[in-house]
Coordinates of C-alpha atoms and ligand atoms in Angstrom, one line a residue:
Chain A
X1156 CA -154.2 154.7 59.8
X1157 CA -157.8 154.7 58.5
X1158 CA -160.5 156.0 60.9
X1159 CA -164.2 155.8 60.3
X1160 CA -166.3 158.4 62.3
X1161 CA -170.0 158.6 62.7
X1162 CA -172.4 161.0 64.3
X1163 CA -176.2 160.4 64.6
X1164 CA -176.8 162.4 67.8
X1165 CA -179.4 164.6 66.2
X1166 CA -181.1 165.0 62.8
X1167 CA -177.7 165.5 61.3
X1168 CA -176.2 162.3 60.0
X1169 CA -172.4 162.6 59.6
X1170 CA -169.9 160.0 58.4
X1171 CA -166.3 160.4 57.5
X1172 CA -163.3 158.4 56.6
X1173 CA -159.8 159.8 57.2
X1174 CA -156.4 158.4 56.6
X1175 CA -153.7 159.9 58.9
X1176 CA -154.0 163.6 58.3
X1177 CA -156.0 163.4 55.2
X1178 CA -159.8 163.6 55.0
X1179 CA -160.7 161.1 52.3
X1180 CA -164.5 161.3 52.4
X1181 CA -167.3 162.9 54.3
X1182 CA -171.1 162.6 54.1
X1183 CA -173.5 165.0 55.9
X1184 CA -177.2 165.3 55.7
X1185 CA -179.6 167.3 57.8
X1186 CA -182.9 165.6 57.4
X1187 CA -185.7 164.5 59.6
X1188 CA -185.3 161.0 58.4
X1189 CA -184.8 157.7 60.1
X1190 CA -181.2 157.1 61.2
X1191 CA -181.7 153.4 61.9
X1192 CA -182.6 152.9 58.2
X1193 CA -179.9 155.2 56.8
X1194 CA -176.7 154.9 58.7
X1195 CA -175.4 151.5 57.6
X1196 CA -176.3 152.1 53.9
X1197 CA -174.5 155.5 54.2
X1198 CA -171.4 153.9 55.7
X1199 CA -171.4 151.2 53.0
X1200 CA -171.8 153.9 50.3
X1201 CA -169.0 156.1 51.6
X1202 CA -166.5 153.2 52.1
X1203 CA -167.3 151.9 48.6
X1204 CA -166.8 155.3 47.1
X1205 CA -163.5 155.5 48.9
X1206 CA -162.4 152.0 47.8
X1207 CA -162.1 150.9 51.4
X1208 CA -163.3 147.6 52.8
X1209 CA -164.4 147.3 56.5
X1210 CA -161.3 145.1 57.1
X1211 CA -159.0 148.0 56.2
X1212 CA -160.4 150.2 59.0
X1213 CA -158.0 150.8 61.9
X1214 CA -160.3 152.7 64.3
X1215 CA -163.9 153.7 64.8
X1216 CA -164.9 157.1 66.4
X1217 CA -168.4 157.9 67.4
X1218 CA -170.3 160.9 68.8
X1219 CA -171.4 159.5 72.1
X1220 CA -174.0 162.1 73.1
X1221 CA -175.7 164.0 74.4
X1222 CA -178.5 164.4 71.9
X1223 CA -181.6 162.4 70.9
X1224 CA -181.5 159.2 73.0
X1225 CA -182.5 157.0 70.1
X1226 CA -180.2 158.8 67.7
X1227 CA -177.2 158.5 69.9
X1228 CA -177.9 154.8 70.7
X1229 CA -178.0 154.0 67.0
X1230 CA -174.6 155.5 66.4
X1231 CA -173.1 154.0 69.5
X1232 CA -174.5 150.5 68.8
X1233 CA -173.2 150.5 65.3
X1234 CA -169.8 151.9 66.3
X1235 CA -169.2 149.5 69.2
X1236 CA -170.4 146.5 67.2
X1237 CA -168.1 147.4 64.2
X1238 CA -165.1 148.0 66.5
X1239 CA -165.7 144.8 68.5
X1240 CA -166.4 142.6 65.5
X1241 CA -163.5 144.0 63.4
X1242 CA -161.2 143.9 66.5
X1243 CA -160.2 147.5 66.2
X1244 CA -160.2 150.3 68.8
X1245 CA -163.1 152.6 69.5
X1246 CA -163.1 156.2 70.8
X1247 CA -166.1 158.2 71.9
X1248 CA -166.3 162.0 71.6
X1249 CA -168.9 164.3 73.0
X1250 CA -171.4 165.3 70.4
X1251 CA -171.2 168.8 71.7
X1252 CA -167.4 168.8 71.4
X1253 CA -167.6 167.7 67.8
X1254 CA -169.9 170.6 67.1
X1255 CA -167.7 173.1 69.0
X1256 CA -164.8 172.0 66.7
X1257 CA -166.6 174.0 63.9
X1258 CA -165.5 177.2 65.6
X1259 CA -161.8 176.4 65.4
X1260 CA -160.7 180.0 64.8
X1261 CA -162.9 181.7 67.3
X1262 CA -160.8 183.1 70.2
X1263 CA -163.4 183.3 73.0
X1264 CA -165.6 180.6 74.6
X1265 CA -167.6 178.2 72.4
X1266 CA -171.0 177.0 73.6
X1267 CA -172.5 174.3 71.3
X1268 CA -176.1 173.5 72.1
X1269 CA -178.9 171.1 71.3
X1270 CA -182.5 171.8 72.3
X1271 CA -183.6 169.4 75.1
X1272 CA -187.3 170.6 75.3
X1273 CA -189.2 172.8 77.8
X1274 CA -186.5 175.5 77.8
X1275 CA -183.7 173.1 78.5
X1276 CA -180.6 172.6 76.4
X1277 CA -177.7 170.1 76.3
X1278 CA -174.6 172.2 76.3
X1279 CA -171.0 172.6 77.5
X1280 CA -168.3 175.2 77.3
X1281 CA -165.3 174.7 75.1
X1282 CA -162.3 176.8 74.0
X1283 CA -159.5 176.4 71.4
X1284 CA -156.1 177.0 73.0
X1285 CA -153.0 176.5 70.8
X1286 CA -155.3 174.9 68.2
X1287 CA -156.4 172.3 70.7
X1288 CA -160.0 172.1 71.9
X1289 CA -160.4 172.2 75.7
X1290 CA -163.4 171.5 77.8
X1291 CA -164.1 174.4 80.2
X1292 CA -167.5 173.2 81.5
X1293 CA -168.6 169.6 81.2
X1294 CA -171.6 168.8 79.1
X1295 CA -174.8 169.3 81.0
X1296 CA -178.6 169.6 80.8
X1297 CA -179.7 173.1 81.9
X1298 CA -182.3 175.8 81.2
X1299 CA -180.9 178.1 78.5
X1300 CA -181.6 181.1 80.7
X1301 CA -179.7 179.6 83.6
X1302 CA -176.9 178.7 81.3
X1303 CA -176.7 182.3 80.0
X1304 CA -176.6 183.6 83.6
X1305 CA -173.8 181.2 84.5
X1306 CA -171.7 182.3 81.5
X1307 CA -172.2 186.1 82.2
X1308 CA -169.4 186.1 84.8
X1309 CA -166.8 184.9 82.3
X1310 CA -166.8 188.4 80.9
X1311 CA -165.7 186.9 77.5
X1312 CA -167.3 186.7 74.2
X1313 CA -169.2 183.4 73.8
X1314 CA -170.1 181.9 70.5
X1315 CA -173.3 179.9 70.5
X1316 CA -173.5 177.3 67.9
X1317 CA -176.0 174.7 66.7
X1318 CA -179.2 174.6 64.6
X1319 CA -181.4 174.9 67.7
X1320 CA -180.0 178.3 68.8
X1321 CA -183.0 180.1 67.3
X1322 CA -185.2 178.5 70.0
X1323 CA -183.0 180.0 72.8
X1324 CA -181.5 183.1 71.2
X1325 CA -183.9 185.5 72.8
X1326 CA -183.4 184.2 76.3
X1327 CA -179.6 184.1 75.9
X1328 CA -179.5 187.6 74.4
X1329 CA -181.5 189.1 77.2
X1330 CA -179.0 188.0 79.8
X1331 CA -175.7 188.3 77.8
X1332 CA -176.4 191.1 75.4
X1333 CA -173.3 191.8 73.2
X1334 CA -171.4 189.1 75.0
X1335 CA -173.3 186.5 73.0
X1336 CA -172.4 185.8 69.4
X1337 CA -174.5 183.5 67.3
X1338 CA -172.9 181.3 64.6
X1339 CA -174.3 181.3 61.1
X1340 CA -176.2 178.3 59.7
X1341 CA -173.2 177.2 57.6
X1342 CA -171.5 176.1 60.9
X1343 CA -174.5 174.3 62.4
X1344 CA -173.7 170.8 61.0
X1345 CA -171.0 169.1 63.0
X1346 CA -168.2 168.0 60.7
X1347 CA -167.7 164.2 60.9
X1348 CA -164.1 164.8 59.8
X1349 CA -163.5 167.0 62.9
X1350 CA -165.0 164.1 64.9
X1351 CA -162.6 161.7 63.3
X1352 CA -159.6 163.9 64.0
X1353 CA -160.7 164.5 67.6
X1354 CA -161.1 160.7 68.1
X1355 CA -158.0 159.6 66.2
X1356 CA -155.6 160.2 69.1
X1357 CA -157.9 159.8 71.9
X1358 CA -157.7 156.9 74.4
X1359 CA -159.6 153.8 73.4
X1360 CA -162.8 152.8 75.2
X1361 CA -163.6 149.4 76.7
X1362 CA -165.8 148.4 73.8
X1363 CA -168.2 146.1 75.7
X1364 CA -168.7 148.6 78.5
X1365 CA -169.1 151.6 76.2
X1366 CA -172.5 153.4 76.4
X1367 CA -173.8 156.8 75.3
X1368 CA -173.4 159.8 77.5
X1369 CA -177.1 160.7 77.8
X1370 CA -176.3 163.4 80.4
X1371 CA -179.9 162.9 81.6
X1372 CA -181.5 160.0 83.5
X1373 CA -184.4 158.2 81.9
X1374 CA -187.7 159.8 82.8
X1375 CA -189.0 156.7 84.7
X1376 CA -185.8 156.7 86.8
X1377 CA -186.2 160.3 87.8
X1378 CA -189.9 159.7 88.8
X1379 CA -188.9 156.6 90.7
X1380 CA -186.3 158.5 92.7
X1381 CA -188.8 161.3 93.4
X1382 CA -191.2 158.7 94.8
X1383 CA -188.5 157.2 96.9
X1384 CA -187.5 160.6 98.3
X1385 CA -191.1 161.3 99.2
X1386 CA -191.4 158.0 100.9
X1387 CA -188.3 158.7 103.0
X1388 CA -189.7 162.1 104.0
X1389 CA -192.8 160.5 105.5
Chain B
X1039 CA -170.5 113.8 35.3
X1040 CA -171.5 112.7 38.7
X1041 CA -170.3 115.4 41.0
X1042 CA -170.1 114.7 44.6
X1043 CA -171.4 117.6 46.6
X1044 CA -170.8 117.7 50.3
X1045 CA -173.5 119.8 51.9
X1046 CA -171.9 122.0 54.5
X1047 CA -173.7 122.6 57.7
X1048 CA -175.8 125.8 57.7
X1049 CA -174.8 128.1 60.6
X1050 CA -177.0 131.0 61.7
X1051 CA -176.2 133.7 64.2
X1052 CA -179.5 134.8 65.8
X1053 CA -180.0 138.2 67.6
X1054 CA -183.0 139.2 69.6
X1055 CA -183.7 142.5 71.5
X1056 CA -187.4 143.1 71.0
X1057 CA -188.3 143.6 74.7
X1058 CA -186.3 143.1 77.9
X1059 CA -183.9 140.3 77.0
X1060 CA -180.7 140.9 75.1
X1061 CA -180.0 137.5 73.4
X1062 CA -177.8 135.9 70.8
X1063 CA -177.5 132.3 69.7
X1064 CA -175.9 130.1 67.1
X1065 CA -178.0 127.5 65.4
X1066 CA -176.9 124.6 63.2
X1067 CA -179.1 123.4 60.3
X1068 CA -182.1 125.1 61.8
X1069 CA -182.6 122.5 64.4
X1070 CA -179.5 122.3 66.7
X1071 CA -178.6 124.8 69.3
X1072 CA -174.8 125.4 69.4
X1073 CA -175.2 128.3 71.9
X1074 CA -178.1 130.3 73.4
X1075 CA -177.1 133.3 75.5
X1076 CA -179.6 135.5 77.2
X1077 CA -179.0 138.5 79.4
X1078 CA -182.3 139.3 81.2
X1079 CA -183.1 142.8 82.4
X1080 CA -186.1 141.6 84.4
X1081 CA -184.6 142.6 87.7
X1082 CA -184.0 146.2 86.5
X1083 CA -187.6 146.7 85.5
X1084 CA -189.2 145.2 88.6
X1085 CA -189.1 148.3 90.6
X1086 CA -191.1 150.1 87.9
X1087 CA -193.8 147.5 87.8
X1088 CA -193.2 146.7 84.1
X1089 CA -190.8 147.1 81.2
X1090 CA -189.7 150.7 80.7
X1091 CA -188.8 151.1 77.0
X1092 CA -186.1 153.8 77.5
X1093 CA -184.4 151.7 80.2
X1094 CA -184.7 148.5 78.1
X1095 CA -183.0 150.3 75.2
X1096 CA -180.2 151.6 77.4
X1097 CA -179.5 148.2 78.8
X1098 CA -179.5 146.5 75.3
X1099 CA -176.6 148.9 74.3
X1100 CA -174.7 147.8 77.4
X1101 CA -175.1 144.1 76.7
X1102 CA -175.3 143.6 73.0
X1103 CA -171.6 143.0 72.0
X1104 CA -171.0 140.9 75.2
X1105 CA -173.9 138.7 74.5
X1106 CA -173.0 138.1 70.8
X1107 CA -169.4 137.4 71.7
X1108 CA -170.4 134.9 74.3
X1109 CA -172.7 133.1 71.8
X1110 CA -169.9 132.9 69.2
X1111 CA -167.4 131.6 71.9
X1112 CA -169.8 129.0 73.3
X1113 CA -170.7 127.8 69.8
X1114 CA -167.0 127.8 68.8
X1115 CA -167.6 129.2 65.4
X1116 CA -165.9 132.0 63.4
X1117 CA -167.4 134.5 61.0
X1118 CA -166.3 132.3 58.1
X1119 CA -168.6 129.6 59.4
X1120 CA -171.7 131.8 59.6
X1121 CA -174.1 131.7 56.7
X1122 CA -176.4 134.4 57.8
X1123 CA -177.2 136.8 60.7
X1124 CA -180.8 136.6 61.6
X1125 CA -182.3 139.4 63.8
X1126 CA -185.7 140.2 65.2
X1127 CA -187.1 143.1 63.1
X1128 CA -190.5 143.3 64.9
X1129 CA -192.9 143.4 66.5
X1130 CA -191.6 144.7 69.8
X1131 CA -190.5 147.9 71.5
X1132 CA -189.1 150.1 68.6
X1133 CA -186.2 151.5 70.6
X1134 CA -185.2 148.0 71.8
X1135 CA -185.5 146.4 68.3
X1136 CA -183.2 149.1 66.9
X1137 CA -180.3 147.9 69.0
X1138 CA -180.4 144.3 67.8
X1139 CA -181.1 145.4 64.2
X1140 CA -178.2 147.8 64.0
X1141 CA -175.8 145.5 65.7
X1142 CA -176.8 142.7 63.3
X1143 CA -176.3 145.0 60.3
X1144 CA -172.9 146.0 61.6
X1145 CA -171.8 142.4 62.0
X1146 CA -173.2 141.4 58.6
X1147 CA -171.6 144.4 56.9
X1148 CA -168.2 144.0 58.6
X1149 CA -167.9 140.4 57.4
X1150 CA -170.0 140.3 54.2
X1151 CA -172.5 137.9 55.7
X1152 CA -176.1 137.9 54.5
X1153 CA -178.7 139.4 56.8
X1154 CA -182.2 138.1 57.4
X1155 CA -184.9 140.0 59.3
X1156 CA -187.1 137.7 61.4
X1157 CA -190.7 138.2 62.8
X1158 CA -190.6 137.7 66.6
X1159 CA -193.6 135.4 66.6
X1160 CA -192.3 133.3 63.8
X1161 CA -189.3 132.9 66.1
X1162 CA -191.5 131.7 69.0
X1163 CA -193.1 129.2 66.7
X1164 CA -189.8 127.9 65.3
X1165 CA -188.5 127.3 68.9
X1166 CA -190.5 124.1 68.4
X1167 CA -188.3 123.0 65.6
X1168 CA -185.4 122.9 68.0
X1169 CA -187.3 120.1 69.8
X1170 CA -189.2 118.3 67.0
X1171 CA -189.2 118.5 63.2
X1172 CA -192.3 120.2 61.9
X1173 CA -195.1 118.3 60.1
X1174 CA -197.5 120.3 57.9
X1175 CA -200.1 121.5 58.0
X1176 CA -199.3 122.6 61.5
X1177 CA -201.1 124.9 64.0
X1178 CA -199.4 127.0 66.6
X1179 CA -201.0 128.5 69.7
X1180 CA -199.0 131.6 70.5
X1181 CA -199.6 133.0 74.0
X1182 CA -197.5 135.8 75.5
X1183 CA -197.7 139.2 77.2
X1184 CA -198.5 140.8 73.9
X1185 CA -200.0 138.0 71.8
X1186 CA -202.7 135.4 71.8
X1187 CA -203.0 133.9 68.4
X1188 CA -203.7 130.7 66.5
X1189 CA -201.4 130.5 63.5
X1190 CA -201.7 128.0 60.7
X1191 CA -198.5 126.9 58.8
X1192 CA -199.2 125.1 55.5
X1193 CA -195.4 124.8 54.9
X1194 CA -192.2 126.2 56.3
X1195 CA -192.1 130.0 56.6
X1196 CA -195.8 130.5 55.7
X1197 CA -198.0 131.9 58.5
X1198 CA -201.7 132.5 58.5
X1199 CA -203.4 134.0 61.5
X1200 CA -206.7 132.2 61.9
X1201 CA -207.6 133.6 65.3
X1202 CA -206.3 136.4 67.6
X1203 CA -207.4 138.3 70.7
X1204 CA -209.8 141.1 70.2
X1205 CA -208.7 142.9 73.3
X1206 CA -206.1 141.8 75.9
X1207 CA -203.5 139.2 75.3
X1208 CA -203.6 136.2 77.7
X1209 CA -200.3 137.3 79.3
X1210 CA -201.6 140.8 79.8
X1211 CA -204.7 139.5 81.6
X1212 CA -202.5 137.4 83.8
X1213 CA -200.4 140.4 84.7
X1214 CA -203.4 142.6 85.4
X1215 CA -205.0 140.0 87.6
X1216 CA -201.7 139.5 89.4
X1217 CA -201.6 143.2 90.1
X1218 CA -205.1 143.1 91.5
X1219 CA -203.9 140.4 93.9
X1220 CA -200.9 142.6 94.8
X1221 CA -198.2 140.4 93.2
X1222 CA -195.1 142.1 91.9
X1223 CA -194.3 142.3 88.2
X1224 CA -194.1 140.0 86.3
X1225 CA -197.3 138.5 87.8
X1226 CA -198.1 135.6 85.4
X1227 CA -195.9 133.0 87.1
X1228 CA -197.4 134.0 90.6
X1229 CA -200.9 133.3 89.3
X1230 CA -199.8 130.0 87.8
X1231 CA -198.2 128.9 91.1
X1232 CA -201.1 130.2 93.2
X1233 CA -203.7 128.5 91.0
X1234 CA -202.2 125.1 91.8
X1235 CA -202.9 125.8 95.5
X1236 CA -206.5 126.7 95.1
X1237 CA -209.8 125.3 93.7
X1238 CA -211.5 126.7 90.6
X1239 CA -214.7 127.2 92.7
X1240 CA -215.6 130.7 91.6
X1241 CA -217.7 131.0 88.5
X1242 CA -216.0 133.2 86.0
X1243 CA -217.1 133.8 82.4
X1244 CA -215.6 132.2 79.3
X1245 CA -215.7 134.3 76.1
X1246 CA -216.4 131.6 73.4
X1247 CA -217.1 134.0 70.5
X1248 CA -218.8 131.2 68.7
X1249 CA -218.0 130.7 65.0
X1250 CA -214.6 132.3 65.4
X1251 CA -211.2 131.3 66.5
X1252 CA -210.7 134.7 68.1
X1253 CA -210.2 135.2 71.8
X1254 CA -211.2 137.9 74.3
X1255 CA -209.9 138.2 77.9
X1256 CA -210.9 141.7 79.0
X1257 CA -214.3 140.6 80.2
X1258 CA -212.7 137.8 82.3
X1259 CA -210.2 140.3 83.7
X1260 CA -213.0 142.7 84.7
X1261 CA -215.0 139.9 86.2
X1262 CA -212.0 138.9 88.5
X1263 CA -211.7 142.6 89.6
X1264 CA -215.4 142.9 90.2
X1265 CA -215.6 139.6 92.1
X1266 CA -212.9 140.9 94.5
X1267 CA -214.4 144.3 94.8
X1268 CA -217.9 143.0 95.5
X1269 CA -216.7 140.6 98.1
X1270 CA -214.8 143.4 99.8
X1271 CA -217.9 145.5 99.9
X1272 CA -219.9 142.7 101.5
X1273 CA -217.1 142.3 104.0
X1274 CA -216.4 138.8 102.7
X1275 CA -213.0 137.4 102.0
X1276 CA -212.1 135.5 98.9
X1277 CA -209.3 133.0 98.9
X1278 CA -206.8 134.4 96.4
X1279 CA -205.7 130.9 95.5
X1280 CA -209.3 130.0 94.5
X1281 CA -209.6 133.2 92.5
X1282 CA -206.3 132.5 90.7
X1283 CA -207.4 128.9 90.1
X1284 CA -210.8 130.0 88.7
X1285 CA -209.2 132.6 86.5
X1286 CA -206.6 130.2 85.2
X1287 CA -209.3 127.6 84.6
X1288 CA -211.2 130.0 82.4
X1289 CA -208.2 131.1 80.4
X1290 CA -207.0 127.6 79.8
X1291 CA -210.4 126.1 79.0
X1292 CA -210.9 128.7 76.2
X1293 CA -207.3 128.3 74.9
X1294 CA -207.4 124.5 74.8
X1295 CA -210.9 124.2 73.4
X1296 CA -210.3 126.6 70.6
X1297 CA -206.9 125.1 69.8
X1298 CA -208.3 121.6 69.6
X1299 CA -211.3 122.8 67.4
X1300 CA -209.0 124.6 65.0
X1301 CA -206.6 121.6 64.9
X1302 CA -209.4 119.3 63.9
X1303 CA -211.1 121.8 61.5
X1304 CA -207.8 122.3 59.6
X1305 CA -206.7 118.7 59.7
X1306 CA -203.3 119.6 61.1
X1307 CA -200.7 117.0 61.8
X1308 CA -199.0 118.9 64.5
X1309 CA -199.9 121.5 67.2
X1310 CA -197.1 123.7 68.6
X1311 CA -197.3 125.8 71.7
X1312 CA -195.3 129.0 71.6
X1313 CA -194.7 132.3 73.5
X1314 CA -193.9 133.3 77.1
X1315 CA -197.2 132.1 78.6
X1316 CA -196.3 128.6 77.2
X1317 CA -194.3 128.4 80.4
X1318 CA -197.6 128.2 82.3
X1319 CA -197.7 124.7 83.9
X1320 CA -201.5 124.7 84.0
X1321 CA -201.7 125.3 80.2
X1322 CA -199.1 122.7 79.4
X1323 CA -200.9 120.1 81.4
X1324 CA -204.3 120.9 80.0
X1325 CA -203.1 120.8 76.4
X1326 CA -201.2 117.6 77.0
X1327 CA -204.4 116.0 78.4
X1328 CA -206.6 117.3 75.6
X1329 CA -204.3 116.1 72.8
X1330 CA -203.8 112.6 74.3
X1331 CA -207.4 112.0 73.2
X1332 CA -206.4 112.7 69.5
X1333 CA -203.3 110.6 68.9
X1334 CA -203.1 111.5 65.2
X1335 CA -202.2 115.1 66.0
X1336 CA -198.8 115.5 67.5
X1337 CA -198.5 118.0 70.3
X1338 CA -195.1 119.8 70.7
X1339 CA -194.4 121.8 73.8
X1340 CA -191.0 123.5 74.0
X1341 CA -189.0 123.4 77.3
X1342 CA -189.5 126.5 79.5
X1343 CA -186.2 128.0 78.4
X1344 CA -187.3 128.1 74.8
X1345 CA -190.7 129.6 75.6
X1346 CA -189.6 132.9 76.9
X1347 CA -187.7 135.3 74.6
X1348 CA -184.4 134.0 73.3
X1349 CA -182.3 134.2 70.2
X1350 CA -182.2 130.4 69.4
X1351 CA -185.7 130.7 68.2
X1352 CA -184.8 133.7 66.0
X1353 CA -181.9 131.6 64.6
X1354 CA -184.2 128.7 63.9
X1355 CA -186.8 130.8 62.1
X1356 CA -184.0 132.7 60.3
X1357 CA -182.6 129.4 59.1
X1358 CA -185.8 128.6 57.2
X1359 CA -186.2 132.1 55.8
X1360 CA -182.6 132.1 54.6
X1361 CA -183.1 128.7 53.0
X1362 CA -186.2 130.1 51.2
X1363 CA -184.1 132.9 49.8
X1364 CA -185.1 135.8 52.1
X1365 CA -182.4 138.5 52.4
X1366 CA -182.6 141.8 54.1
X1367 CA -180.5 144.7 53.1
X1368 CA -178.6 147.3 55.2
X1369 CA -181.7 149.5 55.3
X1370 CA -183.4 146.9 57.5
X1371 CA -185.2 148.7 60.3
X1372 CA -187.0 147.8 63.5
X1373 CA -190.7 147.5 62.8
X1374 CA -192.9 147.4 65.9
X1375 CA -196.0 146.6 63.8
X1376 CA -194.5 143.9 61.5
X1377 CA -197.2 141.6 60.0
X1378 CA -196.4 137.9 60.2
X1379 CA -198.5 137.1 57.1
X1380 CA -196.4 139.2 54.7
X1381 CA -192.8 138.2 55.4
Ligands
ZN551 ZN1 -191.8 137.0 72.8

């Protein structure tokens, strides 16, 4: 069974092709370049290198967010269109979960994070139990300092992972002290092969209905709801 | 050896997501609509008083595969029948364009079908070819929320902008005036309807910009707002229907006069109306009347359904571009500032 996986949730562009338990090919860049322009040529290049035609694919896996709204949308649009048009199943995996998988041999809690501006982060809490990645706290959008406070009561070591940790390291350290461990840069790029393996056995999505998990409402929606709430208060 | 070549029908799958309609269509030989599916988001944007780009992008992702599937089903074609996938690459909202472009690239790649990027306005113009074969040189008056242009076509797929708006697009002026009169978004159709109930009795300016085919509507828009404001201050009431009629009369007189002048100056054989504002009844009637007087110039006005954004027009324009050898590669990107003269 050949699985193509793609992740365009942030600046990192990741594509992989696996066949059963074997990782055949993997492509990762971490560049501030345009995903819309680069993803399809990268998929074409990797498949060609791996002597695989689109018709030979058996499943598509995509990182469904959170992350950059535009980035996630590009990946999800390509993934759902490929799966639909090739008539093969599609699975979506949390972009944070895919990043957490990099810490496979860490025994405590894993907190992958992406910066979400103004002190906020997209994050969730994960843990490997019997070599299986479990979700402890669902993906959310929270101030990094509030997140650190929330994690303090776990009394466990927490590994923070992701290339935006530098922006929040101080705030987290202040609350958690030695409880917080920070992953090295070599673990910052989510591995698209881990994404493929996570998605391989996961239930398939309803392709037409499938959308990103933005975790956050659109700004205009938030403002509109606020105005409605004010109106109701009057 | 006399070989007998049967020319197969050319089938184009068109995809359009440049603003707030998710659309897909299948076009045969550039002129025949096999399917034309549109999923409009207009209801979702109404409460915000206009199109919200982030929400438009989110909704395109929800609709894109459904809409393409429906277009293929209705047209009863398979991927083997399709000669090219044509998609709007710009102009438009960049986040919205990206959905159509990436979906089109995925379909093209999955089945090894050529890909053709299409200019949205070229699409609006080619909506006319779904009604009537083009005759060159041809002139198109393009009027929409974002565009007011006179475009000259010397031949298929060649576009020269001979006049354009220096400030607001006609559709923009309509929406702003509608807002001033407290109509909900989108306001253009309200003004058109109201204009037919009133008399153009209020004197509003016409920006002629003599010696140019360019347009300007911001002065007119300000004049409408001032007229209302001044009347309010004097404690007078202005009949909104009369104001709408006067505004519409000014817009239409300038559009029709300039189009007629350009058509005669460039000796065109055909004039084609294009863009969302082409749905305006007042404009359609005035153009029809003006061109009745010049029978050697054929006037083509598409039906309302082909004036607003759709993918049939993208398929029609894509058909000609494909025939002329245009191919886009998998690095095709959404381009909000795409130039129609350098396709
Ligand atoms: Zn349009």
